[in-house]
Short mmCIF file of C-alpha atoms in Angstrom, two decimals:
data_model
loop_
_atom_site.label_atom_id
_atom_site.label_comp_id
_atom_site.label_asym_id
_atom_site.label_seq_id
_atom_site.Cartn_x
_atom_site.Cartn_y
_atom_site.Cartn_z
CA UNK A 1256 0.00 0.00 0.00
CA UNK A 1257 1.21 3.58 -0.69
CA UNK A 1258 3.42 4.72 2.46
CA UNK A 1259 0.92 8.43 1.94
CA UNK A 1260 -2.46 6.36 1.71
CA UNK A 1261 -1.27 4.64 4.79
CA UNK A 1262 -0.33 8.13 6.99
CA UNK A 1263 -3.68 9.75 5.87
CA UNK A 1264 -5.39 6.51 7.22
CA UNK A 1265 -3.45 6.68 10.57
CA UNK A 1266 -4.61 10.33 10.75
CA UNK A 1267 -8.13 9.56 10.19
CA UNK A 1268 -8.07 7.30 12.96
CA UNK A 1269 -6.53 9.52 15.50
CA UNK A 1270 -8.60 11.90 14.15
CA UNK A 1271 -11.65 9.46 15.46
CA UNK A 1272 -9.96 9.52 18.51
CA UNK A 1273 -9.14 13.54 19.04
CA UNK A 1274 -12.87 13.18 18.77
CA UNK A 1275 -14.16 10.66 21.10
CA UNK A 1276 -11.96 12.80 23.65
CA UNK A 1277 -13.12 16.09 23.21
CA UNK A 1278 -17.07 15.49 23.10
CA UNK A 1279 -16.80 13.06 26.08
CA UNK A 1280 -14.08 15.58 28.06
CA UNK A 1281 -16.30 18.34 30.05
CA UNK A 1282 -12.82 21.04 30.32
CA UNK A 1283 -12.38 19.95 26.14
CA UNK A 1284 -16.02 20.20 25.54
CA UNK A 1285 -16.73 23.37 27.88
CA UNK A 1286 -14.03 25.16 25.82
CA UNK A 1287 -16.07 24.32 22.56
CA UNK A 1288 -19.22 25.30 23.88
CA UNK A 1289 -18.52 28.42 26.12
CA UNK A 1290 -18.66 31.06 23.30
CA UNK A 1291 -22.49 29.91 22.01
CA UNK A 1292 -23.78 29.22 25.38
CA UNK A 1293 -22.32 32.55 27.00
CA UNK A 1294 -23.82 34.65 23.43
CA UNK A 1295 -26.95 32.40 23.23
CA UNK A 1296 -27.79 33.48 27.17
CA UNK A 1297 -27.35 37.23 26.05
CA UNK A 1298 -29.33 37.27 23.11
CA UNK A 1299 -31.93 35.23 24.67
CA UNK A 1300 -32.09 38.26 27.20
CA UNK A 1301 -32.80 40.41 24.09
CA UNK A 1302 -35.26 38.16 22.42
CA UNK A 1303 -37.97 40.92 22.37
CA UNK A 1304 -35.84 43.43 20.38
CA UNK A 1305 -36.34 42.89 17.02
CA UNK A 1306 -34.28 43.36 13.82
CA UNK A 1307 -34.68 46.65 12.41
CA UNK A 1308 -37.80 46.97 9.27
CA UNK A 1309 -39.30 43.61 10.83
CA UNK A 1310 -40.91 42.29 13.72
CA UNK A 1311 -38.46 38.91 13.82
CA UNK A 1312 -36.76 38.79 17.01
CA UNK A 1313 -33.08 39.90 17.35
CA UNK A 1314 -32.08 36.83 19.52
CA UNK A 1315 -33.13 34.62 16.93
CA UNK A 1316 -31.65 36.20 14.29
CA UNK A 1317 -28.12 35.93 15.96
CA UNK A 1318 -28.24 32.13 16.12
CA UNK A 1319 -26.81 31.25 13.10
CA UNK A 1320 -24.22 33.98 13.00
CA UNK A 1321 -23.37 32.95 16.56
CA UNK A 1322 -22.82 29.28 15.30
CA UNK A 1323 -20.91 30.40 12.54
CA UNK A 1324 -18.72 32.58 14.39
CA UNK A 1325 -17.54 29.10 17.08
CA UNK A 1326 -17.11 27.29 13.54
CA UNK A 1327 -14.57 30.37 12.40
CA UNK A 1328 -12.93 30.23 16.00
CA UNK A 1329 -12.47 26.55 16.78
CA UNK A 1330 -11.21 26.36 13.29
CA UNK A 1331 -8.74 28.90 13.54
CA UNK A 1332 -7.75 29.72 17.25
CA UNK A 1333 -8.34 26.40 18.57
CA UNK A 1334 -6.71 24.67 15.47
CA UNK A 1335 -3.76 27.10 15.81
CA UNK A 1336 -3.10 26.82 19.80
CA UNK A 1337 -3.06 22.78 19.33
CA UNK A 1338 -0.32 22.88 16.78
CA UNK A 1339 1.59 25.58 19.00
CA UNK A 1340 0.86 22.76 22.41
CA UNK A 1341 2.42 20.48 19.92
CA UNK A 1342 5.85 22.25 19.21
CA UNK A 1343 6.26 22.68 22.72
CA UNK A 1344 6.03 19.64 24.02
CA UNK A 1345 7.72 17.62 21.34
CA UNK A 1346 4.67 16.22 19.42
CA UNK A 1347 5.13 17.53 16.43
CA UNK A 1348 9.20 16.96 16.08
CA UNK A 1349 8.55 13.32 17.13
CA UNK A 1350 5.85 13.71 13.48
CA UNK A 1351 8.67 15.01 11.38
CA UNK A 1352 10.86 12.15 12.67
CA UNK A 1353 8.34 9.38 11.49
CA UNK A 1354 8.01 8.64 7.19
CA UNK A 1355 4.70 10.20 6.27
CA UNK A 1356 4.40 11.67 10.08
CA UNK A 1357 3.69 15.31 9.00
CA UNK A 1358 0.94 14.47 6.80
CA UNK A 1359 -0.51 11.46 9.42
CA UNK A 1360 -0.28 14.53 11.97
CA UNK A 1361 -2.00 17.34 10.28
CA UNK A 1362 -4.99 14.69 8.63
CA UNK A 1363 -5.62 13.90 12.58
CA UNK A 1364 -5.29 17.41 13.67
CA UNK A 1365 -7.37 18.80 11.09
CA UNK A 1366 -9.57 16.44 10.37
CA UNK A 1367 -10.04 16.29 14.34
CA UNK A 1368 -11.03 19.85 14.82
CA UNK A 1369 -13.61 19.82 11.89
CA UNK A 1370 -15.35 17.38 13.87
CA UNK A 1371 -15.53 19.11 17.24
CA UNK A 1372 -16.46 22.57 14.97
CA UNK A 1373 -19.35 21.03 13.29
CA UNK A 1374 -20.07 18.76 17.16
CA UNK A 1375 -20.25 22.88 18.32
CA UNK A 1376 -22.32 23.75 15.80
CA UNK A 1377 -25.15 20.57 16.37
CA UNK A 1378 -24.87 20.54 20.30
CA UNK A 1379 -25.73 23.77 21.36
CA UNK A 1380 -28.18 23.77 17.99
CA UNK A 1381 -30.63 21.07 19.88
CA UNK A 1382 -31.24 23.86 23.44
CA UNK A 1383 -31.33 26.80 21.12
CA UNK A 1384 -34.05 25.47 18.87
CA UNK A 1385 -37.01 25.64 21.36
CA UNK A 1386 -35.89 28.64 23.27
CA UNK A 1387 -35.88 31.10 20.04
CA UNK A 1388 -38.77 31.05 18.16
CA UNK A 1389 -38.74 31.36 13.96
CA UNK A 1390 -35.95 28.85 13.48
CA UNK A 1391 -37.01 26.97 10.11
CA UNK A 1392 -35.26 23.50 10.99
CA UNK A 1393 -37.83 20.93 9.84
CA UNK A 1394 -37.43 21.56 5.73
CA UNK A 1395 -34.92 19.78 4.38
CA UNK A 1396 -33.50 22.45 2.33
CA UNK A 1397 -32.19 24.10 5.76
CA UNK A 1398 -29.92 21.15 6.47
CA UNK A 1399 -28.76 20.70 2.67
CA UNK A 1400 -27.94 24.04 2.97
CA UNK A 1401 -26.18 24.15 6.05
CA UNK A 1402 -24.03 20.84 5.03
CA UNK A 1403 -23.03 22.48 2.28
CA UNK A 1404 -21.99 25.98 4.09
CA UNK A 1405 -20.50 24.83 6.63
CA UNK A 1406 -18.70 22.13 4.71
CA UNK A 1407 -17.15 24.87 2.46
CA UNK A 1408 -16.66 26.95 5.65
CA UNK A 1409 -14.37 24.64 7.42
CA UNK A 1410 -12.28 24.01 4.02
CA UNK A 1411 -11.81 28.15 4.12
CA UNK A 1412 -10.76 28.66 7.65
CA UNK A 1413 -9.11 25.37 9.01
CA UNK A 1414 -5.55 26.04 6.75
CA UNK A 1415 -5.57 29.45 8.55
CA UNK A 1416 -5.61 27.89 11.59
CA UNK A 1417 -2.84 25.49 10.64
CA UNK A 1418 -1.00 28.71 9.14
CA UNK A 1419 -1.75 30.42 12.62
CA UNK A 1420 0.08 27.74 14.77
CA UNK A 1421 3.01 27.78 12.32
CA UNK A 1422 3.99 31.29 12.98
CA UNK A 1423 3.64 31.33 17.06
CA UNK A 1424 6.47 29.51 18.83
CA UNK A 1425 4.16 29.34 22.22
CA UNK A 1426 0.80 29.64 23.51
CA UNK A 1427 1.12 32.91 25.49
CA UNK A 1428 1.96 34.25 21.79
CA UNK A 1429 -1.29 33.27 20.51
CA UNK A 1430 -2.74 35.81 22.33
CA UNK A 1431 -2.22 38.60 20.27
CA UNK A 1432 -5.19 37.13 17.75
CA UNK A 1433 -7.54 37.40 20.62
CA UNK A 1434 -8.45 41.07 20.15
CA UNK A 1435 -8.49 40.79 16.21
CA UNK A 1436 -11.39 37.82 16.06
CA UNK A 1437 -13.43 39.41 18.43
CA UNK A 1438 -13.28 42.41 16.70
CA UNK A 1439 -13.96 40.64 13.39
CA UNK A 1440 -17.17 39.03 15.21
CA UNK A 1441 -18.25 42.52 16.19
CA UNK A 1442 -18.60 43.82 12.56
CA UNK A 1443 -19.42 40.88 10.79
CA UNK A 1444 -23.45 40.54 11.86
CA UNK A 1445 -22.89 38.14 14.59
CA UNK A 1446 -24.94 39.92 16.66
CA UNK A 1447 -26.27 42.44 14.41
CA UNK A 1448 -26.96 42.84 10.70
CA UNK A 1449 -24.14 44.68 9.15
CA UNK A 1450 -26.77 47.16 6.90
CA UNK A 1451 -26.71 49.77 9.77
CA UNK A 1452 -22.98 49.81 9.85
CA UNK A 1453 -20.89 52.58 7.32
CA UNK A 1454 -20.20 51.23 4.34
CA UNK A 1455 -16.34 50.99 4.57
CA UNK A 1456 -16.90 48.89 7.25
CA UNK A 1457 -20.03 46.60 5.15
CA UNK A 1458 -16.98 45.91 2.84
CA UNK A 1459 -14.36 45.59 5.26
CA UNK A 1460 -16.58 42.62 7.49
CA UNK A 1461 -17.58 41.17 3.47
CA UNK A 1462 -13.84 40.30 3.33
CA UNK A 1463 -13.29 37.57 5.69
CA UNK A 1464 -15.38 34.52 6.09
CA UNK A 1465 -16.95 34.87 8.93
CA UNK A 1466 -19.46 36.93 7.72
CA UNK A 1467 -20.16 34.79 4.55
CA UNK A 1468 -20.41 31.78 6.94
CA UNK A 1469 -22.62 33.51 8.59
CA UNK A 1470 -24.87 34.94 6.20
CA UNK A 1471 -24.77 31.08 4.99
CA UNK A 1472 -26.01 29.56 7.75
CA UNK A 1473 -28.94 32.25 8.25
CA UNK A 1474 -29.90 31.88 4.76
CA UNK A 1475 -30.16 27.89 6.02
CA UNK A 1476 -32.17 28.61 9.37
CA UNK A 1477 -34.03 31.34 8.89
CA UNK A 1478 -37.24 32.80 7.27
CA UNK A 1479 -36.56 33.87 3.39
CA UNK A 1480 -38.10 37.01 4.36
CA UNK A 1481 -35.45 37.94 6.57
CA UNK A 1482 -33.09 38.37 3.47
CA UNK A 1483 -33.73 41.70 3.27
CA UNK A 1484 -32.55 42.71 6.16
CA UNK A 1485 -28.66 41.61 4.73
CA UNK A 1486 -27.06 43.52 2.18
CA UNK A 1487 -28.72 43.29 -0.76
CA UNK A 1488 -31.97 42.23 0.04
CA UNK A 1489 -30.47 38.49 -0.78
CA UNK A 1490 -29.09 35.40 0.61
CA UNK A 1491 -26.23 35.23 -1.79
CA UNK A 1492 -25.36 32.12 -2.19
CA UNK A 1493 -23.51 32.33 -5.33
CA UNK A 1494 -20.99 34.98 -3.73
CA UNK A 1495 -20.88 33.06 -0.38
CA UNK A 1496 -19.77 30.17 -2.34
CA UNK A 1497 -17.33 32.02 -4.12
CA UNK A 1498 -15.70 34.38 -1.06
CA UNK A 1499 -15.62 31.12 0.68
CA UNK A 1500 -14.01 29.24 -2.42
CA UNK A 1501 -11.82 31.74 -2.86
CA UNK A 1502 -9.86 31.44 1.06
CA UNK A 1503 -10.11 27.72 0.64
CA UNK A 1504 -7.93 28.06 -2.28
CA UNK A 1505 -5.63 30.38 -0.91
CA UNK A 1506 -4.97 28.56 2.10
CA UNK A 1507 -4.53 25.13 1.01
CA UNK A 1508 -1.77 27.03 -1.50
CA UNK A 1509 -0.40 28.83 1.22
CA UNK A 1510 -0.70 26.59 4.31
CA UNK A 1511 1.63 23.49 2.94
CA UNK A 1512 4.48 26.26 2.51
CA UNK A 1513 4.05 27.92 5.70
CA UNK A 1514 4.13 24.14 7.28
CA UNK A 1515 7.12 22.96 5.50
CA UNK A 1516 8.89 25.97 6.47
CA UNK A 1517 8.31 25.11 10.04
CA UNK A 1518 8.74 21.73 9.58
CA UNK A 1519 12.27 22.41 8.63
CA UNK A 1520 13.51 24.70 11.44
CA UNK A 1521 12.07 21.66 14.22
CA UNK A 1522 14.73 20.17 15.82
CA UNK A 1523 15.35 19.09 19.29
CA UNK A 1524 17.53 22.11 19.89
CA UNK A 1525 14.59 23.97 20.12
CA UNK A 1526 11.77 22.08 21.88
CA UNK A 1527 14.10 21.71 24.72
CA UNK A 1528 14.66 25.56 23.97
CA UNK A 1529 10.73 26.11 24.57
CA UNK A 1530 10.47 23.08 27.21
CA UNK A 1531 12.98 25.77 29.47
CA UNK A 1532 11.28 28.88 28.07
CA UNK A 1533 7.54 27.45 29.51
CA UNK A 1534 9.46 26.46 32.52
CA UNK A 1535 10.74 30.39 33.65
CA UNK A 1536 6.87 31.28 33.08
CA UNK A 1537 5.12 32.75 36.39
CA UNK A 1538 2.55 30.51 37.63
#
């Protein structure tokens, strides 16, 4: 059997593992679930405003966007912070050091954390459905739809993520993209609909994919009259396919480069280098 085919089937199956241990781990699973529970609470508070030009109720019209938005940041941050756990501690030289253990690796790790992002996406799904009223999830079109969005969605984000934990040598590092995604979610009708924003800023939050995953997934969820409350008076789908086509590409070309690149400069000089470094850290 090809030595690749083999590697990609060993990171399937400790992909299946990652799995099993983060949906049936409460600290793993708690960290997957705290940003929709904690944003699903608040806009359940404002479930009697109502989106501006309709009498649909703000809370529920945050649902998807707020689903979307986990999706973007447990395929990205989370993604990115496990490869960075990985270089410290030796995982990933021990990868390099195997035949085919880069690309058995990064098949488990990736493959892994699209699981647990669509598992955050279903889970808090099944409390939120009863408590906000308008949700269209009986019609079969609303779960082709989402299968397809957030299929496409993962494909454009997850190589970020890998890209992300390539260029951070620790964890405490990763914390400068903190500020930057939440600010992203603020303008990118999470919580809002981006038509009462300023224009510069419509285009600047129609850049990234977290609004085009989210605009996705309420085009899957909710009533088709609520379309024109998003710019253009339209779901888009066309242009969400394409925005979200177009990062996939660009980070599957860009991601292997970035990786190889930090493949190369792993050696054992330098996770003992870290190992020391994590060690003079105050408690």
């Amino acid at each position: 059997m090809n030595p690749r085919a083999v590697a990609v089937r060993a990171g399937l199956s400790r992909a299946g593992i990652e799995f099993r241990q983060s949906v049936t781990n409460a600290q793993d699973l708690w960290g997957v679930l705290f940003l929709p529970v904690v944003s699903l609470v608040v806009m359940y508070m404002l479930r009697h405003n109502t989106v501006p030009g309709t009498g649909f109720s703000l809370g529920s019209q945050a649902v998807p966007g707020i689903l979307a938005a986990n999706v973007v940041l447990t395929g990205t941050t989370a993604l990115a912070l496990s490869l960075t756990l990985d270089r410290e501690d030796g995982t990933l030289l021990r990868a390099k050091a195997t035949p085919n253990g880069m690309i058995g690796y990064l098949v488990g790790r990736v493959v892994g954390r699209a699981g647990t992002a669509a598992a955050g996406v279903l889970i808090p799904l099944l409390p939120a459905a009863p408590l906000f009223g308008g949700l269209e999830l009986g019609r079969v079109s609303t779960w082709v739809t989402l299968a397809w969005v957030l299929a496409l969605g993962l494909l454009a984000v997850l190589p970020f993520g890998a890209i992300l934990g390539s260029l951070f040598n620790s964890a405490q590092g990763m914390g400068v993209i903190t500020l930057p995604m939440m600010l992203l979610m603020g303008i990118s009708g999470v919580f809002y609909p981006i038509g009462g924003f300023p224009e510069w800023l419509q285009w600047t939050a129609q850049a990234f994919p977290i609004y085009w995953l989210g605009l996705g997934m309420r085009s899957a969820m909710l009533p088709d009259a609520l379309a024109a409350a998003e710019v253009g008076q339209s779901w888009r789908h066309l242009e969400t396919a394409g925005v979200l086509g177009v990062w996939a590409v660009a980070g599957f070309a860009l991601a292997p480069l970035v990786l190889r690149r930090m493949a190369r400069r792993e050696s054992g000089s330098a996770v003992a280098a870290r190992r020391e470094k994590a060690m003079q850290r105050p408690m």
